Amino acid sequence: MNLKSATLQKIDEVITHYPVKRSATLPLLHLIQEDIGHLPERTEEWVAAKLGLEPINVYEVITFYPMFRRKPIGRRHIKVCRTLSCALVGGYKTCAQFEQEFNTHRGEVSPDGEVTVDFVECLASCGTAPVVLIDDDLHENVDCAKAKSLSDQIKAEARVRSQESGVRSQEPESRIHT
Amino acid sequence: MPAPAQRRIIFAHIDEPGYTNDLPCYLKHGGYEVLKKAVTRPPQELIDEVKKSGLRGRGGAGFPCGVKWGLVDRKSGKPIYLIVNADESEPGTFKDRYIMHQDPHQLIEGTMISCFANNVKLAYIYIRGEMPHGARILEKALAEARAAGFVGQNICGTGYSCDIFVHRGAGAYICGEETGLIESLEGKRANPRIKPPYFPAVLGLYQCPTIVNNVETLCHVKYIVEHGGDAFTRIGTPNNTGTRIFCVSGHVQKPGYYEFEAGKITMGELLNDVCGGPLPGRKFKAVIPGGSSAKVMRFGERYKGKRKVGADMVDYDWGVEDVPMDFDSLGMIGTMGGSGGVIVMDDTVNMVEALANINAFYSHESCGQCTPCREGSLWMKKITTRMVHGEARAEDAALLKSVADQIPGRTICAFGEACSWPTQSFIAKFGDEFKGYADAKKVAKPTEEATLI
C-alpha cells in the first residue's frame, strides 16, 4: 500500500474514535479509497493487520457495501439517481445523456478515462429530482440540458488539464490513471 | 377551507437568508442555551419530559421515543451508547439532509441533551456515505462545539463528559435498520440482528445498551426540553404530537419539504394547496405516503370505518384527499406515515413500471441473509422487469402476489415487510393494470412519459 502521509495520519487518528478497533473498518476503507481512487489488491490484508482482524473480515465488508470498488474509475465519478422520485421526472434520460456525452455505458470508464457514469439508488434529495452526485457534489434538477452543460464543464476542465500537463509533462498525473 | 400554515420548529432556520451552519450563527440565535440548562437538571427529569411529550420516532416506525429510552438497561453496569441514525435512505425522504447541512448544531445540541439524559459517554452520528459534505459539516461543527465546551470533556463546566464522532456509511440502505446500523458501526456487514435477544436497548453496540434515534427525533428532544413535554403535546393532535416534516416528490407543481403540526393537514391540502396540485393537464393517480415501502393509495378509493375522537367512536368515510397526515390515520387506512416521504404519481404513470422501479431498489438493497427476502425481492424484480422489457403474462399479477405474500413475517428484520408491501398494494389496487399490461404495451407511449425501469 502506497498511501500519502496525510492519509496514514488520518487512519491512526480515526482508530482512536472507537473502543473496539474493528469499528474503524469502514473509515479506513473510505480513507484508502479517497487516497488511491479504489481499493487495490492487498487492501484487506493491510487493513486487517492494522486492526487486528483476519483479511476475510475486511473482504466481506468491501464486497457488501456498494460504494467500495476494487477497480480504478474515471477521473470524475458521475452518480445518477435511479430510484422512483428521480425516475418519475426523467432520471433515466439524465443518465442516458451523460452516457452519450462521454461515449460510455453505466458502470464503465469512458474511453478518454475522464468519467465513470453510474446509476445508483436513492440519494435522498427527491424534492429536487433528478439529482446527480459528481464526486462529492450534489447537483439538483438535472434534466438533459443541465446534464449536457455539466458534461461540457467537465470536458472543458479536461482540456485545460491536458494543455497544462503538455507544458509540464514531468509532473506526475493522478494515481487514478495508472 | 385553506390549508393551515406551516409550523416550523425543526426547520425554523432552514433556507433562512443569512443563516449559516457555523457556531457563532447558532449562538446568535440562542444556540446551546437549552443544553446549558439541561445539564443542571436531574437526567430523569429530562427523560420524563420526553415521555410526557408523546414524541414518536421520526425515522419511520413512529415508536415512542420516551418508551425507547425507558427500555434501556441501566443496571448492567455496561456503558450506554447513543447512535444518531443519519442514514436517511428510504426513497422519497430528504429531511435530515437539510438539518445536517444547514443547521448541524441543532442536531448536536439535541444529541448532547439526549446523551446527558441517558448517561451516555460516547455517541456516534452514522451518516450516509453519499453525504460527504454533510459528514464534513458535522465534523467541523463538532470541532467547534468541542472547543466551546458543549461536546467532549467537562461539558458546560459540569464535570459531565461525552464525545460524539461522525461515522460514514458506504451506500447500503439496510444500515437504516437499527440493528444493521449497529453491525455496520462495529465494522461488519450490515446484517440485521434477530430480536430477541438483540434489542439495542439491552444488547446493542458492542453488546452494550444502545439508543438509536433519528436526526429529526433528536432535534425534537431539544425543543421538548426547552419548552416542556406538556407544551409539545399541545402541538399536533393526541398521540401524534409535535410537527411532522413532509418530503413531497414526484408529480406535483411544487415538490419540497414542509413542516406542519402532526395530523392538522390532510393529504389533499398538502398536495393541492401546499404543493400546487398536479402538473398542467394531468391528474393525480396514486400516492405513496411514507417512503417507498409504504402501501400505495389510489385516488378515487374510499376508506371507511370507525375511529376514536376524544372519548367517542365516530364513523369516517374518507377519500385519499381527506386523510389526515398522521401516524394513526394513515395506519388506520392500511398504509403508514413512515418517514414522511410522500411520492406522487399522476395519470402518465404506468403502475407496472413504477412497481418495477421500486422492486429494483429493494432487490438491490436486500442484505441477503434471510432467504425469503433475498430471493423474494429478486424474483419480484425479475418478474416486473420482464413484464416491462420482455413478455407480460396475464398470470403475472397472481404470481407477484404469491411471492410477496411469502416474505413478511419470515425475516429477521422489517425489510421483508418493506419489500413486499409495494407489490402487495400495487396488485391489490391496480390489479387490472397488471392484468392488462400485455395489451397496454402494444400502444406506443407518449414521448413525455418518463422511463421508470
PDB file of C-alpha atoms in Angstrom, chain B residues 148-322:
ATOM      1  CA  ALA B 148     -16.586  25.766  23.141  1.00  0.00           C
ATOM      2  CA  GLY B 149     -17.166  23.115  25.795  1.00  0.00           C
ATOM      3  CA  PHE B 150     -20.509  21.802  24.505  1.00  0.00           C
ATOM      4  CA  VAL B 151     -19.140  18.398  23.463  1.00  0.00           C
ATOM      5  CA  GLY B 152     -16.277  16.372  24.908  1.00  0.00           C
ATOM      6  CA  GLN B 153     -14.693  16.846  28.325  1.00  0.00           C
ATOM      7  CA  ASN B 154     -16.395  18.636  31.210  1.00  0.00           C
ATOM      8  CA  ILE B 155     -19.448  19.868  29.313  1.00  0.00           C
ATOM      9  CA  CYS B 156     -20.515  23.380  30.342  1.00  0.00           C
ATOM     10  CA  GLY B 157     -18.247  23.018  33.355  1.00  0.00           C
ATOM     11  CA  THR B 158     -20.431  20.356  34.993  1.00  0.00           C
ATOM     12  CA  GLY B 159     -17.890  17.548  35.089  1.00  0.00           C
ATOM     13  CA  TYR B 160     -20.055  15.519  32.703  1.00  0.00           C
ATOM     14  CA  SER B 161     -18.129  14.328  29.628  1.00  0.00           C
ATOM     15  CA  CYS B 162     -19.393  12.829  26.397  1.00  0.00           C
ATOM     16  CA  ASP B 163     -17.875  12.757  22.949  1.00  0.00           C
ATOM     17  CA  ILE B 164     -19.582  12.452  19.595  1.00  0.00           C
ATOM     18  CA  PHE B 165     -17.956  11.120  16.427  1.00  0.00           C
ATOM     19  CA  VAL B 166     -19.141  11.013  12.840  1.00  0.00           C
ATOM     20  CA  HIS B 167     -19.186   7.604  11.183  1.00  0.00           C
ATOM     21  CA  ARG B 168     -19.820   7.325   7.448  1.00  0.00           C
ATOM     22  CA  GLY B 169     -21.786   4.520   5.844  1.00  0.00           C
ATOM     23  CA  ALA B 170     -20.985   3.224   2.375  1.00  0.00           C
ATOM     24  CA  GLY B 171     -24.146   3.085   0.332  1.00  0.00           C
ATOM     25  CA  ALA B 172     -26.178   0.307   1.932  1.00  0.00           C
ATOM     26  CA  TYR B 173     -29.866   1.084   2.621  1.00  0.00           C
ATOM     27  CA  ILE B 174     -30.110  -1.639   5.240  1.00  0.00           C
ATOM     28  CA  CYS B 175     -27.889   0.426   7.561  1.00  0.00           C
ATOM     29  CA  GLY B 176     -31.006   2.494   8.305  1.00  0.00           C
ATOM     30  CA  GLU B 177     -32.357  -0.551  10.169  1.00  0.00           C
ATOM     31  CA  GLU B 178     -31.079  -0.022  13.692  1.00  0.00           C
ATOM     32  CA  THR B 179     -29.521  -3.427  14.313  1.00  0.00           C
ATOM     33  CA  GLY B 180     -27.996  -3.442  10.823  1.00  0.00           C
ATOM     34  CA  LEU B 181     -26.628   0.002  11.591  1.00  0.00           C
ATOM     35  CA  ILE B 182     -25.060  -1.311  14.798  1.00  0.00           C
ATOM     36  CA  GLU B 183     -23.398  -4.209  12.960  1.00  0.00           C
ATOM     37  CA  SER B 184     -22.099  -1.723  10.395  1.00  0.00           C
ATOM     38  CA  LEU B 185     -20.730   0.549  13.119  1.00  0.00           C
ATOM     39  CA  GLU B 186     -18.958  -2.483  14.550  1.00  0.00           C
ATOM     40  CA  GLY B 187     -17.153  -2.793  11.213  1.00  0.00           C
ATOM     41  CA  LYS B 188     -19.163  -5.657   9.763  1.00  0.00           C
ATOM     42  CA  ARG B 189     -21.673  -6.355   7.034  1.00  0.00           C
ATOM     43  CA  ALA B 190     -24.928  -4.647   7.954  1.00  0.00           C
ATOM     44  CA  ASN B 191     -26.873  -7.866   8.514  1.00  0.00           C
ATOM     45  CA  PRO B 192     -29.668  -7.020  10.962  1.00  0.00           C
ATOM     46  CA  ARG B 193     -29.734  -8.931  14.238  1.00  0.00           C
ATOM     47  CA  ILE B 194     -32.551 -11.104  15.458  1.00  0.00           C
ATOM     48  CA  LYS B 195     -34.816  -9.741  18.192  1.00  0.00           C
ATOM     49  CA  PRO B 196     -34.950 -11.234  20.784  1.00  0.00           C
ATOM     50  CA  PRO B 197     -32.331 -11.278  22.154  1.00  0.00           C
ATOM     51  CA  TYR B 198     -30.601  -8.390  20.376  1.00  0.00           C
ATOM     52  CA  PHE B 199     -32.810  -5.464  21.371  1.00  0.00           C
ATOM     53  CA  PRO B 200     -30.455  -2.485  21.079  1.00  0.00           C
ATOM     54  CA  ALA B 201     -31.681  -1.159  24.441  1.00  0.00           C
ATOM     55  CA  VAL B 202     -30.096  -4.214  26.064  1.00  0.00           C
ATOM     56  CA  LEU B 203     -27.629  -5.794  23.626  1.00  0.00           C
ATOM     57  CA  GLY B 204     -26.686  -3.110  21.125  1.00  0.00           C
ATOM     58  CA  LEU B 205     -23.313  -1.689  20.101  1.00  0.00           C
ATOM     59  CA  TYR B 206     -20.534  -3.935  21.459  1.00  0.00           C
ATOM     60  CA  GLN B 207     -23.305  -5.892  23.235  1.00  0.00           C
ATOM     61  CA  CYS B 208     -23.978  -2.833  25.412  1.00  0.00           C
ATOM     62  CA  PRO B 209     -27.258  -0.959  25.882  1.00  0.00           C
ATOM     63  CA  THR B 210     -27.704   1.401  22.937  1.00  0.00           C
ATOM     64  CA  ILE B 211     -30.180   4.077  21.900  1.00  0.00           C
ATOM     65  CA  VAL B 212     -30.660   4.631  18.180  1.00  0.00           C
ATOM     66  CA  ASN B 213     -32.619   7.776  17.305  1.00  0.00           C
ATOM     67  CA  ASN B 214     -33.330   9.534  14.027  1.00  0.00           C
ATOM     68  CA  VAL B 215     -31.869  13.006  13.340  1.00  0.00           C
ATOM     69  CA  GLU B 216     -35.236  14.761  13.380  1.00  0.00           C
ATOM     70  CA  THR B 217     -36.289  12.938  16.569  1.00  0.00           C
ATOM     71  CA  LEU B 218     -33.255  14.283  18.442  1.00  0.00           C
ATOM     72  CA  CYS B 219     -33.996  17.805  17.253  1.00  0.00           C
ATOM     73  CA  HIS B 220     -37.495  17.403  18.705  1.00  0.00           C
ATOM     74  CA  VAL B 221     -35.900  16.371  22.018  1.00  0.00           C
ATOM     75  CA  LYS B 222     -34.143  19.728  22.134  1.00  0.00           C
ATOM     76  CA  TYR B 223     -37.444  21.508  21.561  1.00  0.00           C
ATOM     77  CA  ILE B 224     -39.189  19.401  24.231  1.00  0.00           C
ATOM     78  CA  VAL B 225     -36.525  20.039  26.848  1.00  0.00           C
ATOM     79  CA  GLU B 226     -36.687  23.750  26.067  1.00  0.00           C
ATOM     80  CA  HIS B 227     -40.472  24.122  26.166  1.00  0.00           C
ATOM     81  CA  GLY B 228     -41.571  21.144  28.260  1.00  0.00           C
ATOM     82  CA  GLY B 229     -43.333  17.903  27.398  1.00  0.00           C
ATOM     83  CA  ASP B 230     -46.773  19.379  28.055  1.00  0.00           C
ATOM     84  CA  ALA B 231     -46.218  22.244  25.640  1.00  0.00           C
ATOM     85  CA  PHE B 232     -45.171  19.727  22.984  1.00  0.00           C
ATOM     86  CA  THR B 233     -48.432  17.793  23.379  1.00  0.00           C
ATOM     87  CA  ARG B 234     -50.301  20.985  22.533  1.00  0.00           C
ATOM     88  CA  ILE B 235     -48.703  20.946  19.091  1.00  0.00           C
ATOM     89  CA  GLY B 236     -50.248  18.440  16.720  1.00  0.00           C
ATOM     90  CA  THR B 237     -53.005  16.033  17.729  1.00  0.00           C
ATOM     91  CA  PRO B 238     -53.360  13.497  20.577  1.00  0.00           C
ATOM     92  CA  ASN B 239     -50.956  10.561  20.102  1.00  0.00           C
ATOM     93  CA  ASN B 240     -49.409  12.418  17.143  1.00  0.00           C
ATOM     94  CA  THR B 241     -47.721  15.247  18.951  1.00  0.00           C
ATOM     95  CA  GLY B 242     -45.332  17.835  17.605  1.00  0.00           C
ATOM     96  CA  THR B 243     -44.729  18.645  13.988  1.00  0.00           C
ATOM     97  CA  ARG B 244     -44.028  16.427  11.021  1.00  0.00           C
ATOM     98  CA  ILE B 245     -41.800  17.266   8.110  1.00  0.00           C
ATOM     99  CA  PHE B 246     -43.267  16.049   4.842  1.00  0.00           C
ATOM    100  CA  CYS B 247     -40.961  15.486   1.919  1.00  0.00           C
ATOM    101  CA  VAL B 248     -43.023  15.697  -1.239  1.00  0.00           C
ATOM    102  CA  SER B 249     -41.579  14.465  -4.520  1.00  0.00           C
ATOM    103  CA  GLY B 250     -42.773  13.281  -7.908  1.00  0.00           C
ATOM    104  CA  HIS B 251     -45.609  14.766  -9.904  1.00  0.00           C
ATOM    105  CA  VAL B 252     -46.658  17.952  -8.123  1.00  0.00           C
ATOM    106  CA  GLN B 253     -46.079  21.576  -9.067  1.00  0.00           C
ATOM    107  CA  LYS B 254     -44.010  22.417  -6.003  1.00  0.00           C
ATOM    108  CA  PRO B 255     -42.139  19.448  -4.571  1.00  0.00           C
ATOM    109  CA  GLY B 256     -40.131  20.084  -1.421  1.00  0.00           C
ATOM    110  CA  TYR B 257     -40.170  19.887   2.372  1.00  0.00           C
ATOM    111  CA  TYR B 258     -42.946  21.263   4.517  1.00  0.00           C
ATOM    112  CA  GLU B 259     -43.310  21.203   8.288  1.00  0.00           C
ATOM    113  CA  PHE B 260     -46.801  21.097   9.778  1.00  0.00           C
ATOM    114  CA  GLU B 261     -48.395  20.223  13.090  1.00  0.00           C
ATOM    115  CA  ALA B 262     -48.938  16.463  13.006  1.00  0.00           C
ATOM    116  CA  GLY B 263     -52.445  15.498  11.993  1.00  0.00           C
ATOM    117  CA  LYS B 264     -53.534  19.064  11.237  1.00  0.00           C
ATOM    118  CA  ILE B 265     -53.199  18.792   7.489  1.00  0.00           C
ATOM    119  CA  THR B 266     -54.818  16.347   5.099  1.00  0.00           C
ATOM    120  CA  MET B 267     -53.266  14.703   2.073  1.00  0.00           C
ATOM    121  CA  GLY B 268     -55.455  16.819  -0.205  1.00  0.00           C
ATOM    122  CA  GLU B 269     -54.414  20.096   1.444  1.00  0.00           C
ATOM    123  CA  LEU B 270     -50.763  19.086   1.303  1.00  0.00           C
ATOM    124  CA  LEU B 271     -50.791  18.113  -2.359  1.00  0.00           C
ATOM    125  CA  ASN B 272     -53.218  20.696  -3.738  1.00  0.00           C
ATOM    126  CA  ASP B 273     -52.885  23.799  -1.574  1.00  0.00           C
ATOM    127  CA  VAL B 274     -49.285  23.494  -0.417  1.00  0.00           C
ATOM    128  CA  CYS B 275     -47.666  21.731  -3.365  1.00  0.00           C
ATOM    129  CA  GLY B 276     -49.733  23.438  -6.040  1.00  0.00           C
ATOM    130  CA  GLY B 277     -51.645  20.407  -7.308  1.00  0.00           C
ATOM    131  CA  PRO B 278     -50.887  18.204 -10.315  1.00  0.00           C
ATOM    132  CA  LEU B 279     -48.797  19.293 -13.281  1.00  0.00           C
ATOM    133  CA  PRO B 280     -50.728  21.126 -16.031  1.00  0.00           C
ATOM    134  CA  GLY B 281     -53.191  18.901 -17.852  1.00  0.00           C
ATOM    135  CA  ARG B 282     -52.621  15.939 -15.564  1.00  0.00           C
ATOM    136  CA  LYS B 283     -54.498  14.237 -12.744  1.00  0.00           C
ATOM    137  CA  PHE B 284     -53.239  12.579  -9.579  1.00  0.00           C
ATOM    138  CA  LYS B 285     -53.352   8.816  -9.842  1.00  0.00           C
ATOM    139  CA  ALA B 286     -51.557   7.410  -6.818  1.00  0.00           C
ATOM    140  CA  VAL B 287     -49.534   8.495  -3.829  1.00  0.00           C
ATOM    141  CA  ILE B 288     -47.135   6.685  -1.526  1.00  0.00           C
ATOM    142  CA  PRO B 289     -47.471   8.482   1.820  1.00  0.00           C
ATOM    143  CA  GLY B 290     -44.465   7.482   3.929  1.00  0.00           C
ATOM    144  CA  GLY B 291     -41.417   6.385   1.968  1.00  0.00           C
ATOM    145  CA  SER B 292     -41.389   3.912  -0.920  1.00  0.00           C
ATOM    146  CA  SER B 293     -42.172   0.879   1.239  1.00  0.00           C
ATOM    147  CA  ALA B 294     -45.468   2.346   2.483  1.00  0.00           C
ATOM    148  CA  LYS B 295     -48.557   0.902   0.818  1.00  0.00           C
ATOM    149  CA  VAL B 296     -49.769   2.964  -2.119  1.00  0.00           C
ATOM    150  CA  MET B 297     -53.019   4.969  -2.038  1.00  0.00           C
ATOM    151  CA  ARG B 298     -55.188   5.146  -5.157  1.00  0.00           C
ATOM    152  CA  PHE B 299     -57.022   8.369  -5.920  1.00  0.00           C
ATOM    153  CA  GLY B 300     -60.737   7.653  -6.060  1.00  0.00           C
ATOM    154  CA  GLU B 301     -60.722   4.916  -3.415  1.00  0.00           C
ATOM    155  CA  ARG B 302     -62.654   5.359  -0.156  1.00  0.00           C
ATOM    156  CA  TYR B 303     -61.633   4.438   3.341  1.00  0.00           C
ATOM    157  CA  LYS B 304     -64.435   3.673   5.787  1.00  0.00           C
ATOM    158  CA  GLY B 305     -64.520   2.647   9.412  1.00  0.00           C
ATOM    159  CA  LYS B 306     -64.772   3.880  12.963  1.00  0.00           C
ATOM    160  CA  ARG B 307     -62.172   5.956  14.734  1.00  0.00           C
ATOM    161  CA  LYS B 308     -61.714   7.412  18.154  1.00  0.00           C
ATOM    162  CA  VAL B 309     -62.273  11.129  18.505  1.00  0.00           C
ATOM    163  CA  GLY B 310     -61.813  12.121  22.128  1.00  0.00           C
ATOM    164  CA  ALA B 311     -63.792   9.502  24.071  1.00  0.00           C
ATOM    165  CA  ASP B 312     -66.194   8.693  21.224  1.00  0.00           C
ATOM    166  CA  MET B 313     -66.066   6.333  18.303  1.00  0.00           C
ATOM    167  CA  VAL B 314     -67.169   8.081  15.140  1.00  0.00           C
ATOM    168  CA  ASP B 315     -67.615   6.861  11.576  1.00  0.00           C
ATOM    169  CA  TYR B 316     -65.234   8.074   8.925  1.00  0.00           C
ATOM    170  CA  ASP B 317     -65.595   7.932   5.177  1.00  0.00           C
ATOM    171  CA  TRP B 318     -62.540   9.415   3.524  1.00  0.00           C
ATOM    172  CA  GLY B 319     -61.186   9.805   0.057  1.00  0.00           C
ATOM    173  CA  VAL B 320     -57.404   9.999  -0.380  1.00  0.00           C
ATOM    174  CA  GLU B 321     -57.589  13.792  -0.096  1.00  0.00           C
ATOM    175  CA  ASP B 322     -59.382  13.670   3.264  1.00  0.00           C
TER     176      ASP B 322
END
